[in-house]
XYZ file of C-alpha atoms in Angstrom:
326
model
C -80.883 25.110 20.398
C -81.006 27.907 17.893
C -82.049 27.579 14.285
C -78.614 28.616 13.096
C -76.857 25.866 15.050
C -79.280 23.299 13.708
C -78.617 24.392 10.135
C -74.852 24.166 10.651
C -75.122 20.665 12.065
C -76.957 19.478 8.992
C -79.585 16.745 8.742
C -79.016 13.592 10.768
C -77.630 10.591 8.850
C -79.460 7.288 8.402
C -79.556 5.040 11.397
C -76.727 2.455 11.636
C -74.226 4.221 9.353
C -72.022 5.901 11.927
C -68.349 5.019 12.369
C -69.148 2.849 15.357
C -72.071 1.016 13.746
C -72.008 -2.456 12.167
C -72.248 -1.063 8.636
C -69.363 1.324 9.306
C -67.165 -1.448 10.619
C -68.037 -3.637 7.625
C -67.142 -0.813 5.233
C -63.842 -0.296 7.041
C -63.092 -4.021 6.794
C -63.856 -3.994 3.074
C -61.519 -1.046 2.540
C -58.796 -2.781 4.531
C -59.256 -5.996 2.536
C -59.068 -4.139 -0.773
C -55.718 -2.718 0.297
C -54.356 -5.969 1.737
C -55.772 -8.490 -0.749
C -53.009 -8.047 -3.410
C -50.395 -8.896 -0.782
C -52.436 -11.879 0.393
C -52.632 -13.222 -3.173
C -48.876 -13.070 -3.720
C -47.977 -14.203 -0.189
C -47.917 -17.976 -1.054
C -45.324 -17.397 -3.773
C -43.027 -15.334 -1.583
C -43.438 -17.786 1.293
C -42.346 -20.688 -0.903
C -39.566 -18.579 -2.420
C -38.191 -17.655 0.999
C -38.368 -21.271 2.207
C -37.059 -23.057 -0.887
C -35.227 -20.321 -2.798
C -33.668 -17.552 -0.744
C -32.921 -19.515 2.427
C -31.083 -22.394 0.621
C -29.128 -19.815 -1.385
C -27.970 -17.929 1.707
C -27.322 -21.104 3.688
C -25.225 -22.479 0.824
C -23.108 -19.314 0.965
C -22.720 -19.854 4.716
C -21.709 -23.517 4.310
C -19.196 -22.634 1.584
C -17.091 -20.856 4.226
C -16.760 -23.989 6.373
C -15.325 -27.433 6.073
C -18.327 -29.749 6.190
C -18.164 -33.485 5.505
C -21.239 -35.503 4.609
C -20.564 -38.165 7.259
C -20.254 -35.547 10.029
C -22.428 -32.737 8.737
C -23.010 -31.410 12.264
C -19.311 -30.629 12.717
C -18.315 -27.451 10.915
C -14.789 -26.029 10.788
C -14.252 -22.425 9.710
C -12.189 -22.127 6.519
C -13.069 -18.705 5.151
C -12.341 -18.563 1.450
C -10.142 -21.689 1.564
C -12.813 -23.712 -0.237
C -12.737 -21.215 -3.093
C -8.952 -21.073 -3.305
C -8.767 -24.884 -3.283
C -11.373 -24.887 -6.015
C -9.476 -22.514 -8.270
C -6.292 -24.557 -7.913
C -8.025 -27.810 -8.877
C -7.376 -28.733 -12.506
C -10.634 -30.677 -12.707
C -12.589 -27.521 -11.893
C -11.112 -25.775 -14.913
C -11.726 -28.901 -17.008
C -15.388 -28.944 -15.989
C -15.673 -25.206 -16.640
C -14.220 -25.636 -20.114
C -16.489 -28.624 -20.787
C -19.520 -26.633 -19.634
C -18.661 -23.882 -22.093
C -18.020 -26.167 -25.075
C -21.079 -28.354 -24.453
C -23.137 -25.206 -23.955
C -22.041 -23.815 -27.317
C -22.476 -27.174 -29.080
C -26.001 -27.523 -27.730
C -27.290 -23.943 -27.662
C -26.279 -22.687 -31.112
C -27.698 -25.597 -33.197
C -30.703 -25.846 -30.905
C -31.792 -22.226 -31.339
C -30.955 -22.184 -35.055
C -33.046 -25.306 -35.698
C -35.850 -23.973 -33.488
C -35.921 -20.735 -35.475
C -36.124 -22.650 -38.752
C -38.907 -24.916 -37.494
C -40.890 -21.963 -36.183
C -40.521 -20.131 -39.499
C -41.789 -23.229 -41.314
C -44.750 -23.702 -38.969
C -45.661 -20.033 -39.279
C -46.916 -20.719 -42.812
C -50.101 -22.611 -43.597
C -49.232 -26.289 -43.677
C -51.317 -29.415 -43.475
C -51.271 -31.009 -40.054
C -49.743 -27.989 -38.305
C -51.431 -28.874 -35.015
C -50.045 -32.412 -35.138
C -46.544 -31.140 -35.961
C -46.645 -28.605 -33.109
C -47.623 -31.363 -30.691
C -45.019 -33.765 -32.055
C -42.085 -31.357 -31.733
C -42.983 -30.799 -28.086
C -42.889 -34.512 -27.211
C -39.092 -34.618 -26.636
C -39.471 -31.885 -24.015
C -42.125 -33.968 -22.230
C -39.902 -37.058 -22.284
C -38.016 -37.955 -19.125
C -34.376 -36.899 -19.240
C -33.392 -40.313 -17.854
C -35.258 -42.215 -20.573
C -33.964 -39.954 -23.340
C -30.345 -40.161 -22.165
C -30.415 -43.937 -21.834
C -31.786 -44.281 -25.371
C -29.146 -41.925 -26.762
C -26.442 -43.844 -24.879
C -27.500 -46.949 -26.808
C -27.620 -45.051 -30.088
C -24.059 -43.794 -29.533
C -22.706 -47.185 -28.471
C -19.289 -48.002 -29.939
C -19.885 -51.588 -31.029
C -23.639 -51.935 -31.533
C -24.890 -48.361 -31.711
C -27.080 -47.211 -34.572
C -24.967 -44.088 -35.179
C -21.797 -46.108 -35.733
C -23.737 -48.523 -37.936
C -24.748 -45.667 -40.227
C -21.189 -44.315 -40.159
C -19.949 -47.769 -41.153
C -22.349 -47.871 -44.109
C -20.764 -44.625 -45.288
C -17.324 -46.290 -45.216
C -15.898 -44.667 -42.075
C -14.462 -46.257 -38.955
C -16.653 -46.409 -35.820
C -16.346 -43.563 -33.338
C -15.809 -44.113 -29.622
C -18.509 -41.712 -28.468
C -17.981 -42.318 -24.755
C -14.193 -42.035 -24.578
C -13.210 -39.343 -27.055
C -13.356 -35.781 -25.772
C -14.965 -34.086 -28.764
C -17.098 -37.111 -29.651
C -18.530 -37.494 -26.147
C -19.311 -33.778 -25.915
C -21.106 -33.916 -29.268
C -23.099 -36.931 -28.060
C -24.150 -35.197 -24.831
C -24.983 -32.011 -26.725
C -27.174 -33.924 -29.161
C -29.387 -35.053 -26.266
C -29.872 -31.450 -25.184
C -30.594 -30.363 -28.766
C -33.157 -33.141 -29.213
C -34.974 -32.319 -25.976
C -35.159 -28.530 -26.211
C -35.418 -27.657 -29.914
C -39.190 -28.144 -30.074
C -39.760 -26.157 -26.888
C -37.848 -23.157 -28.230
C -39.527 -23.536 -31.625
C -42.949 -23.032 -30.048
C -41.667 -19.950 -28.204
C -40.380 -18.536 -31.498
C -43.656 -19.427 -33.213
C -45.625 -17.499 -30.598
C -43.309 -14.530 -31.126
C -43.718 -14.710 -34.911
C -47.491 -14.742 -34.655
C -47.387 -11.516 -32.640
C -45.645 -9.675 -35.505
C -48.214 -7.569 -37.421
C -49.132 -9.213 -40.731
C -49.200 -5.804 -42.403
C -45.405 -5.687 -42.261
C -45.177 -8.860 -44.357
C -47.739 -7.494 -46.811
C -45.787 -4.262 -47.189
C -42.525 -6.160 -47.710
C -44.190 -8.408 -50.298
C -45.550 -5.383 -52.163
C -42.002 -3.995 -52.253
C -40.864 -7.201 -53.933
C -39.096 -8.786 -50.960
C -38.672 -12.538 -51.146
C -39.514 -14.798 -48.229
C -35.865 -14.918 -47.260
C -35.638 -11.122 -47.173
C -38.905 -10.960 -45.231
C -37.374 -13.330 -42.719
C -34.221 -11.220 -42.419
C -35.788 -7.769 -42.311
C -39.205 -8.405 -40.730
C -39.165 -11.635 -38.729
C -35.764 -11.387 -37.074
C -36.126 -7.734 -35.907
C -39.584 -8.520 -34.533
C -38.266 -11.611 -32.758
C -35.283 -9.905 -31.137
C -36.756 -9.813 -27.574
C -37.813 -13.458 -27.894
C -34.389 -14.500 -29.157
C -32.716 -12.695 -26.265
C -35.021 -14.523 -23.844
C -34.235 -17.959 -25.305
C -30.499 -17.218 -25.374
C -30.556 -16.288 -21.677
C -32.645 -19.309 -20.691
C -30.473 -21.673 -22.760
C -27.314 -20.169 -21.238
C -28.638 -20.769 -17.728
C -29.650 -24.317 -18.644
C -26.245 -25.065 -20.194
C -24.462 -23.802 -17.077
C -26.591 -26.082 -14.877
C -26.393 -29.131 -17.169
C -26.401 -32.258 -15.022
C -28.747 -35.105 -15.954
C -27.514 -35.777 -19.489
C -23.777 -36.127 -18.692
C -24.529 -38.101 -15.522
C -26.686 -40.727 -17.236
C -24.824 -40.889 -20.539
C -22.272 -43.332 -19.137
C -23.404 -43.534 -15.517
C -20.204 -41.968 -14.176
C -20.099 -38.959 -11.854
C -16.611 -38.124 -13.126
C -17.867 -37.439 -16.648
C -15.865 -40.155 -18.383
C -12.563 -41.814 -17.640
C -10.656 -38.566 -18.176
C -13.400 -36.105 -17.137
C -13.840 -35.319 -20.818
C -17.514 -34.301 -20.537
C -17.821 -33.471 -16.842
C -19.799 -30.257 -16.395
C -19.856 -27.913 -13.416
C -23.077 -29.488 -12.166
C -21.539 -32.955 -12.341
C -18.338 -31.725 -10.697
C -20.359 -30.261 -7.823
C -22.200 -33.574 -7.405
C -18.903 -35.483 -7.405
C -17.417 -33.242 -4.706
C -20.495 -33.299 -2.489
C -21.816 -36.851 -2.829
C -18.817 -38.635 -4.279
C -16.044 -37.266 -2.057
C -18.431 -36.027 0.711
C -17.009 -32.462 0.705
C -20.197 -30.468 1.249
C -18.344 -27.206 1.907
C -16.522 -27.378 -1.403
C -19.728 -28.390 -3.197
C -21.415 -25.300 -1.744
C -18.543 -23.166 -3.044
C -19.011 -24.657 -6.529
C -22.722 -23.864 -6.351
C -21.962 -20.219 -5.621
C -19.378 -20.053 -8.394
C -22.056 -21.358 -10.764
C -24.499 -18.746 -9.467
C -22.035 -15.907 -10.016
C -21.172 -17.270 -13.461
C -24.854 -17.296 -14.458
C -25.299 -13.725 -13.212
C -22.252 -12.585 -15.211
C -23.408 -14.325 -18.396
C -26.919 -12.917 -18.116
C -25.471 -9.464 -17.431
C -23.221 -9.675 -20.499
C -26.193 -10.683 -22.646
C -28.258 -7.796 -21.308
C -25.380 -5.367 -21.898
C -24.946 -6.504 -25.505
C -28.668 -6.209 -26.157
C -28.792 -2.716 -24.652
C -25.791 -1.593 -26.706
C -27.371 -2.967 -29.865
C -30.637 -1.171 -29.092
C -28.794 2.117 -28.559
C -27.014 1.764 -31.904
C -30.277 1.130 -33.703
C -31.955 4.031 -31.912
C -29.134 6.345 -33.018
C -29.523 5.519 -36.679
């Protein structure tokens, strides 16, 4: 071989580092693992989501097009959109939809307002702040069954503590389980009690992420604490508030445990006065055994949640565009 050819070939590499050697195969495996490892890490989540999230959702849509009875769930009769048309002509569906909206408003608005006030209070230096933060989270950790049963006793007509206090003030007792407005207020109060502390801690975390220099600048300009709250805290908390509004809206649409256990009736009272969409779906599926119609209600609830979340996102985007144009 000539000297020129040897120079072009270059010096021989170290032994055992060729593409077919053990070290070369190990390096190739390491490169492959680096590329595939992110997918391997997230694979358990997507596996569980496909099994317990996406598949039930799609199968529910499939069942909603058939007549399926709980006693004979293996026999399915094609109905198309008949389950949906029967649903929209049922007066109790519209009653439950209206109840879901009113209970959602009665529970979400006071809940978030009180949570914002508590978070603003805890954001200042107070004695025992750690204890207070733990205490306001205890209702969230309490079982919904235990909390609802206690509130059902508190709102009892004859021996309830609430009516006792009302009587001391000189007013007649309120039938909290029969009256439409009264029963909805009672159910909403359970939701407010359970979720106010949870949202307060979310707001507190958002407040602590606001730069302290903004408060110092506002204080130097002579702004009171109330004006600091309006012009510094609220604008800085806007993404957090949007998040809690969306989560609370979804929770209100799916409300089930509190109205079910308040009186122990799947019909939501003797005149369906506090029956929510979740309770109405349960009544159709496991009370009247109409699984096809229950599946249709589930999909109506899903579409309703998507629409509400979309409206919230649209309002937030429009507000952001207005502020950007100023």
